[in-house]
Short mmCIF file of C-alpha atoms in Angstrom, two decimals:
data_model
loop_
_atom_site.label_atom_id
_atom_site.label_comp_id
_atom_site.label_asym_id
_atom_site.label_seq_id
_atom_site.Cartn_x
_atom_site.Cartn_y
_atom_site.Cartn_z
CA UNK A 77 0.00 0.00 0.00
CA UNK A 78 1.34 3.48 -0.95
CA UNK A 79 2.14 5.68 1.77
CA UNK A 80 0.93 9.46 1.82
CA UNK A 81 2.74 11.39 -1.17
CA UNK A 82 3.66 15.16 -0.95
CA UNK A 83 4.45 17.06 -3.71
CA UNK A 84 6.68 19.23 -4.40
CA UNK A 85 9.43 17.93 -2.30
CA UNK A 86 11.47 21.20 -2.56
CA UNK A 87 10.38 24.29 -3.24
CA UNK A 88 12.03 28.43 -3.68
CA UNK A 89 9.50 31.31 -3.76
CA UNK A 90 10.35 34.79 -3.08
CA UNK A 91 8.06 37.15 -0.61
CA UNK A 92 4.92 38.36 -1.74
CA UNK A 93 4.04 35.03 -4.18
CA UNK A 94 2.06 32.40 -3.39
CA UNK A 95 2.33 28.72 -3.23
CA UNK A 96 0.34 25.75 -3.36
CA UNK A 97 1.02 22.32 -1.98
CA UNK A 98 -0.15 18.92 -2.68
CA UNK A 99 -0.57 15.85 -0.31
CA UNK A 100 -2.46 12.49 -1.77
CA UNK A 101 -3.39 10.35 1.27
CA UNK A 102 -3.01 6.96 1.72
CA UNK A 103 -5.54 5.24 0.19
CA UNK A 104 -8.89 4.36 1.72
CA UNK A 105 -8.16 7.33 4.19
CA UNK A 106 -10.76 10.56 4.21
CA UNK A 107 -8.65 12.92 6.55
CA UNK A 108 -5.97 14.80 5.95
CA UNK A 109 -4.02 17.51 8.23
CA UNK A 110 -1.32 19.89 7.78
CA UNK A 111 1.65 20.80 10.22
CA UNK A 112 4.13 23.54 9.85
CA UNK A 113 7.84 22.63 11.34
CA UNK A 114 10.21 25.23 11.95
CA UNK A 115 13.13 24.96 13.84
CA UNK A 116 11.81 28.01 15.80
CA UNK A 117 8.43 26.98 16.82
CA UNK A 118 8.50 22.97 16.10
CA UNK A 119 5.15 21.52 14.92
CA UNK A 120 2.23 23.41 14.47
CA UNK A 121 -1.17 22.38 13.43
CA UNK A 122 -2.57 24.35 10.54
CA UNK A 123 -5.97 22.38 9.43
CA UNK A 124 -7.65 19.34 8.89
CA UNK A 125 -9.95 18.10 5.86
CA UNK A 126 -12.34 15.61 5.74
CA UNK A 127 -14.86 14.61 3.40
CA UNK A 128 -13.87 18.17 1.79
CA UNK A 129 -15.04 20.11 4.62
CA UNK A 130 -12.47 21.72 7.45
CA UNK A 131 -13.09 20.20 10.76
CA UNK A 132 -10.49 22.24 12.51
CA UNK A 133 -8.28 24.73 11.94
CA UNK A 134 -5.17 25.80 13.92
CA UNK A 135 -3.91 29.08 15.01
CA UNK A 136 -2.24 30.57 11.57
CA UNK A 137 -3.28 34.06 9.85
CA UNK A 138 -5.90 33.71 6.94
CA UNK A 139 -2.84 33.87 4.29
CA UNK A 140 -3.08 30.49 4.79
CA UNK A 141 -5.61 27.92 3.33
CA UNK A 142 -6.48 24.64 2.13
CA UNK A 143 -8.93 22.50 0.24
CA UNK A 144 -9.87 18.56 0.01
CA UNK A 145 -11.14 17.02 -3.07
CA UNK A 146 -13.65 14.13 -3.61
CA UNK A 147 -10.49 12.03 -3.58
CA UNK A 148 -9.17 12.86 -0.99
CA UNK A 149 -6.82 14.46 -1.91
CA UNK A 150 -5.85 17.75 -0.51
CA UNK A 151 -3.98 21.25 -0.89
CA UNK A 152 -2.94 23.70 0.83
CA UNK A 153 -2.06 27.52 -0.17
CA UNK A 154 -0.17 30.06 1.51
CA UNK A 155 -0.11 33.60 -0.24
CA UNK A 156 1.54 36.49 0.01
CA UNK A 157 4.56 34.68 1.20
CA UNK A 158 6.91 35.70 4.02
CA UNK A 159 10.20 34.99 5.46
CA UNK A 160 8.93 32.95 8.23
CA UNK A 161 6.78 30.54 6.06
CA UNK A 162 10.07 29.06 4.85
CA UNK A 163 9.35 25.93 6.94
CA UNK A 164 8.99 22.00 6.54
CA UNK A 165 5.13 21.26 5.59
CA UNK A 166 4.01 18.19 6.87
CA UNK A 167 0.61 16.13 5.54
CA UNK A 168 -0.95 13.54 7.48
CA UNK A 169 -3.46 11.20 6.47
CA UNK A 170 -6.18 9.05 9.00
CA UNK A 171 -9.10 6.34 8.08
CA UNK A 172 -11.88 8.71 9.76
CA UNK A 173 -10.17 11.04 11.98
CA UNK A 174 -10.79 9.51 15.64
CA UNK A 175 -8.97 10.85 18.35
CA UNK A 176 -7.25 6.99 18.71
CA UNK A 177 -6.34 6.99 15.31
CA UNK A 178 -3.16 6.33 13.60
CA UNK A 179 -1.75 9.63 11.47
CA UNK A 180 0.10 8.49 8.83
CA UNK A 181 2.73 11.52 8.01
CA UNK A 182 3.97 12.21 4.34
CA UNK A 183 7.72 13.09 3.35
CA UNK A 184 7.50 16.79 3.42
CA UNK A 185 7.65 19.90 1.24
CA UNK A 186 10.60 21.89 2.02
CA UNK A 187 9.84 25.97 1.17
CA UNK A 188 12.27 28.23 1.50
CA UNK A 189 11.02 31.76 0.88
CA UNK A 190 13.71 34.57 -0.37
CA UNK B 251 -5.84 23.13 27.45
CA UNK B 252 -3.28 20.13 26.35
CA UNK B 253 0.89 20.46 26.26
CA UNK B 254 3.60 18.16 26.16
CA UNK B 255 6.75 18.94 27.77
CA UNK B 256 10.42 16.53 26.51
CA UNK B 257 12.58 17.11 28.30
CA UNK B 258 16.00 17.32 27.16
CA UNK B 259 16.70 19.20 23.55
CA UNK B 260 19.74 16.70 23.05
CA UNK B 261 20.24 13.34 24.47
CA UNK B 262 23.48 11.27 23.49
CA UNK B 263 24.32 7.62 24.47
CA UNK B 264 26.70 5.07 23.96
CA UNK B 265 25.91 2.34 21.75
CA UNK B 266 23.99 -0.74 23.78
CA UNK B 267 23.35 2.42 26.10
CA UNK B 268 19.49 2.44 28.03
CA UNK B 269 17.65 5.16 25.78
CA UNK B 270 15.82 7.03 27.97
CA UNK B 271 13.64 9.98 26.48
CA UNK B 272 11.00 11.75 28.63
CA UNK B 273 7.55 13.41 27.58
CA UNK B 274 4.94 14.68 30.52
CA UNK B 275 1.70 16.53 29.12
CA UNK B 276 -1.23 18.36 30.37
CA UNK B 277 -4.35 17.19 29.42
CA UNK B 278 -7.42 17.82 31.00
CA UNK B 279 -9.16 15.09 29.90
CA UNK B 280 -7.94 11.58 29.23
CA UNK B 281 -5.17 11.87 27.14
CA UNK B 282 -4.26 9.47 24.07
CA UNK B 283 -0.29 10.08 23.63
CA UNK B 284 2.17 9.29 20.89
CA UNK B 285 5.71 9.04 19.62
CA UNK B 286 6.73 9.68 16.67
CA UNK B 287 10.49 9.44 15.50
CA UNK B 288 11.87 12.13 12.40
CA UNK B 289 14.98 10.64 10.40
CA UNK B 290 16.63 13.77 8.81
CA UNK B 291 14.75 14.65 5.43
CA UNK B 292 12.33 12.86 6.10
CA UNK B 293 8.08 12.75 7.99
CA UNK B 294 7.45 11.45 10.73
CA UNK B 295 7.06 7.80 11.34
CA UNK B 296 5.21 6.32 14.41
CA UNK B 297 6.74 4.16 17.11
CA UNK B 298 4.30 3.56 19.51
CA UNK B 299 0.84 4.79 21.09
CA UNK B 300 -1.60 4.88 24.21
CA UNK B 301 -5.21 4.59 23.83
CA UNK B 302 -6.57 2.73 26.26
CA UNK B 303 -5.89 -0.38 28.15
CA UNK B 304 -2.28 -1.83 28.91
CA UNK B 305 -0.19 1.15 29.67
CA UNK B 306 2.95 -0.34 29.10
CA UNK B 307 3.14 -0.08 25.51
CA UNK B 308 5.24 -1.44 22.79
CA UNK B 309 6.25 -0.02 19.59
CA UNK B 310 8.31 -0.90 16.30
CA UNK B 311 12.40 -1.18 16.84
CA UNK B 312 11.96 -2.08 20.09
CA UNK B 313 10.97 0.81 21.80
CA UNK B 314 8.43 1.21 24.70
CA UNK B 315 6.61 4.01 26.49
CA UNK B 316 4.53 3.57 29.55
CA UNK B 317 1.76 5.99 30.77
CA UNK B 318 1.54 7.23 34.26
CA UNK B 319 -1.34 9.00 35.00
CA UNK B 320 -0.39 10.08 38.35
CA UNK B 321 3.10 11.40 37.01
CA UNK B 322 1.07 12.86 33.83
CA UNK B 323 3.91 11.13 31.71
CA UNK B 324 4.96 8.80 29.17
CA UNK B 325 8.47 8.26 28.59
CA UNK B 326 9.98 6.42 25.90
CA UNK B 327 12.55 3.88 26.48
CA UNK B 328 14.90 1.26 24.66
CA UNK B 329 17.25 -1.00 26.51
CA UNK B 330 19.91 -1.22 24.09
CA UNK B 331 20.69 2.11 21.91
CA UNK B 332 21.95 1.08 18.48
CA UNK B 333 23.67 3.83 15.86
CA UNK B 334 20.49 3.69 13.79
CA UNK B 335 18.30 5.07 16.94
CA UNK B 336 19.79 8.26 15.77
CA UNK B 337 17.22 10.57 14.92
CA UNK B 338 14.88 13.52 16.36
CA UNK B 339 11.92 12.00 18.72
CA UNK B 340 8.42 13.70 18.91
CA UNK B 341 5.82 13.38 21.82
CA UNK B 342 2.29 13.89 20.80
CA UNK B 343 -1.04 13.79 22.68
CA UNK B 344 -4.59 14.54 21.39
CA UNK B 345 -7.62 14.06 22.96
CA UNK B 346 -11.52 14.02 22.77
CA UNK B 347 -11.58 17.60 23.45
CA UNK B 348 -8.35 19.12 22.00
CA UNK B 349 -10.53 19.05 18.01
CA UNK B 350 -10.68 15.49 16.38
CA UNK B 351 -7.25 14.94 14.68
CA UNK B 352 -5.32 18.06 16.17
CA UNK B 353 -1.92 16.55 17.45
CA UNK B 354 -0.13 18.76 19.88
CA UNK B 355 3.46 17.80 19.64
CA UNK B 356 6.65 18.36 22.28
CA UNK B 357 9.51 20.35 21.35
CA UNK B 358 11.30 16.96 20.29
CA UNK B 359 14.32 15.24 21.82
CA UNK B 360 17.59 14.77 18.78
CA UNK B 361 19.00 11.69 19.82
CA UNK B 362 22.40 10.84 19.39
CA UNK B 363 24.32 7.10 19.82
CA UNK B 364 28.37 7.09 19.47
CA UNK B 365 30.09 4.04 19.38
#
């Protein structure tokens, strides 16, 4: 069984652009989250999708967004980009999204903003 | 509203060294706690979790945490370190309350093993 892909891997953006990520979850699964790590302030949560509606969202300014489609599949946007989004993003996939469950984490995108 | 607390940015340990890494939290309801290990370049991959039940748990690469309510903690331990081990080690907990899959993680513990 595939595990949950991210893509880009790597990424370069300068300030002011925006940037959208990808995350495909492991199959079968309907939610998927997103977590910012930065050496600075570790792992944050930013939202989680399920059935293409946000359940919950975490404590990040509105420049930052996300969707889920009818595959599951999900993306996230950040615009206007700043220094201090340059940051590992982190997807995580689960079967339903119970509290017990299992997340499943992806590789990463790596953005560095300039 | 939850935390988790490692203690211990760094941790280094001889090879076939006890591997010790501690995690407390703050929950105010019954906590369900996690560790997740980070290789470099790479997600997160889990080693072990508490639900319920048993609360000596045991986990891949044989690691295991136990949960102590009445110390609020669940360190992770490993009897015999081996140079592999070496990584960056996340405690997690997330709870009924704390927003369906919303993990609040630790500050994470970089372990390192020399020969």
């Amino acid at each position: 069984k595939a595990g949950v892909t991210q893509t880009p891997r790597y990424l370069i953006k300068t300030r002011g652009q925006q940037v959208t990520l990808s995350c495909s979850p492991i199959s079968g699964h309907r939610s998927v989250s997103w977590y910012q790590q930065t050496p600075g302030q570790g792992l944050q949560f930013l939202f989680e999708y399920f059935s293409e509606t946000q359940r919950n969202k975490g404590n990040f300014p509105g420049r930052f967004s996300g969707r889920q489609f009818s595959n599951s599949r999900s993306e996230m946007n950040v615009s206007t980009l700043e220094l201090g989004d340059s940051a590992l993003y982190l997807c995580a996939s689960g079967r339903a999204g119970g509290a017990q469950e299992t997340q499943y984490f992806g590789p990463g995108t790596r953005l560095l903003v300039l | 509203a939850q935390s988790v607390t490692q203690l211990g940015s760094h941790v280094s340990v001889s090879e076939g060294a006890l591997v010790l890494l501690r995690c407390n939290y703050s929950s105010s309801v019954p906590p369900y706690l996690f560790w997740y290990v980070q290789y470099p370049n790479q997600g997160l991959q889990l080693l072990l979790k508490y639900t319920t039940g048993a609360t000596l748990v045991k986990g891949i690469n044989g690691f295991e945490a136990e949960f102590k309510k009445s110390e609020t903690s669940f360190h992770l331990t490993k009897p015999s370190a081996h140079m592999s081990d070496a990584a960056e080690y996340f405690c997690a907990v997330r709870s009924l309350g704390g927003g369906y899959n919303k993990l609040i993680f630790g500050a994470g513990t970089r372990l390192a093993v020399h020969p």
